[in-house]
Amino acid sequence: GAGVSQTPSNKVTEKGKYVELRCDPISGHTALYWYRQSLGQGPEFLIYFQGTGAADDSGLPNDRFFAVRPEGSVSTLKIQRTERGDSAVYLCASSLLAGRTGELFFGEGSRLTVL
Amino acid sequence: GNSVTQMEGPVTLSEEAFLTINCTYTATGYPSLFWYVQYPGEGLQLLLKATKADDKGSNKGFEATYRKETTSFHLEKGSVQVSDSAVYFCALSGTGNQFYFGTGTSLTVIP
């Protein structure tokens, strides 16, 4: 399809394990965003890529979280030593034009549950 | 800093009722403003946007006007339908290319 694809759609893991979440943006979109959404809350900004580089990673909560986008397309969000508080839906969005007038196109999210 | 405050939910309306969901913002500079909608089982999608003061965004019968003087972007629809049942998020995008979202307002429309 032509939309933003996120895998896995659901991930259940145990506390302390390592997790990778993948995002495949819309072809040609240079801007890519990761958000985290907890139940009953709005999306919380984590990191924004423009091309291959992280233009703003100020939303990453701590050094257990890391994201890469090595070829300027697919991105992977990596979470080390997972904690129960990391349980949330992780959303990826891409945009042709970053920021102000650019529309974000969201994937359906990866639901992470840490037991 | 940048932030968005929107009306607490949930909101329950009868079909054909008038809808208002309030949204106010705090921003440096001149942000763009958005309403996103999340239908059950789907990802967030853009409903409408406005990029400068006094602009009116509209789509699917929904409207919102960018009011700089009151720092507001309230969402309105004159006659809601059951299919409008969803969660609505107000958002802004500022100079840093980040998007800031409100906490969402759940709307249920009953026949």
Coordinates of C-alpha atoms in Angstrom, one line a residue, chain A residues 12 17-18 20 31 42 45 50 54 62-63 74 82 86 92 100 106:
Chain A
V12 CA 4.5 -8.3 24.1
K17 CA 14.2 -7.2 27.1
Y18 CA 15.3 -5.4 24.0
E20 CA 12.8 -2.9 17.9
A31 CA 10.5 13.9 7.3
G42 CA -2.4 12.5 22.9
F45 CA 6.8 13.6 20.5
Q50 CA 14.9 15.0 8.3
A54 CA 17.9 13.2 13.7
N62 CA 16.2 8.5 28.4
D63 CA 19.2 6.8 26.9
V74 CA 12.9 3.1 6.9
T82 CA 12.3 -2.3 28.6
D86 CA 7.3 1.8 28.3
C92 CA 5.3 6.8 13.2
R100 CA 4.2 24.2 9.6
F106 CA 0.4 8.3 10.5

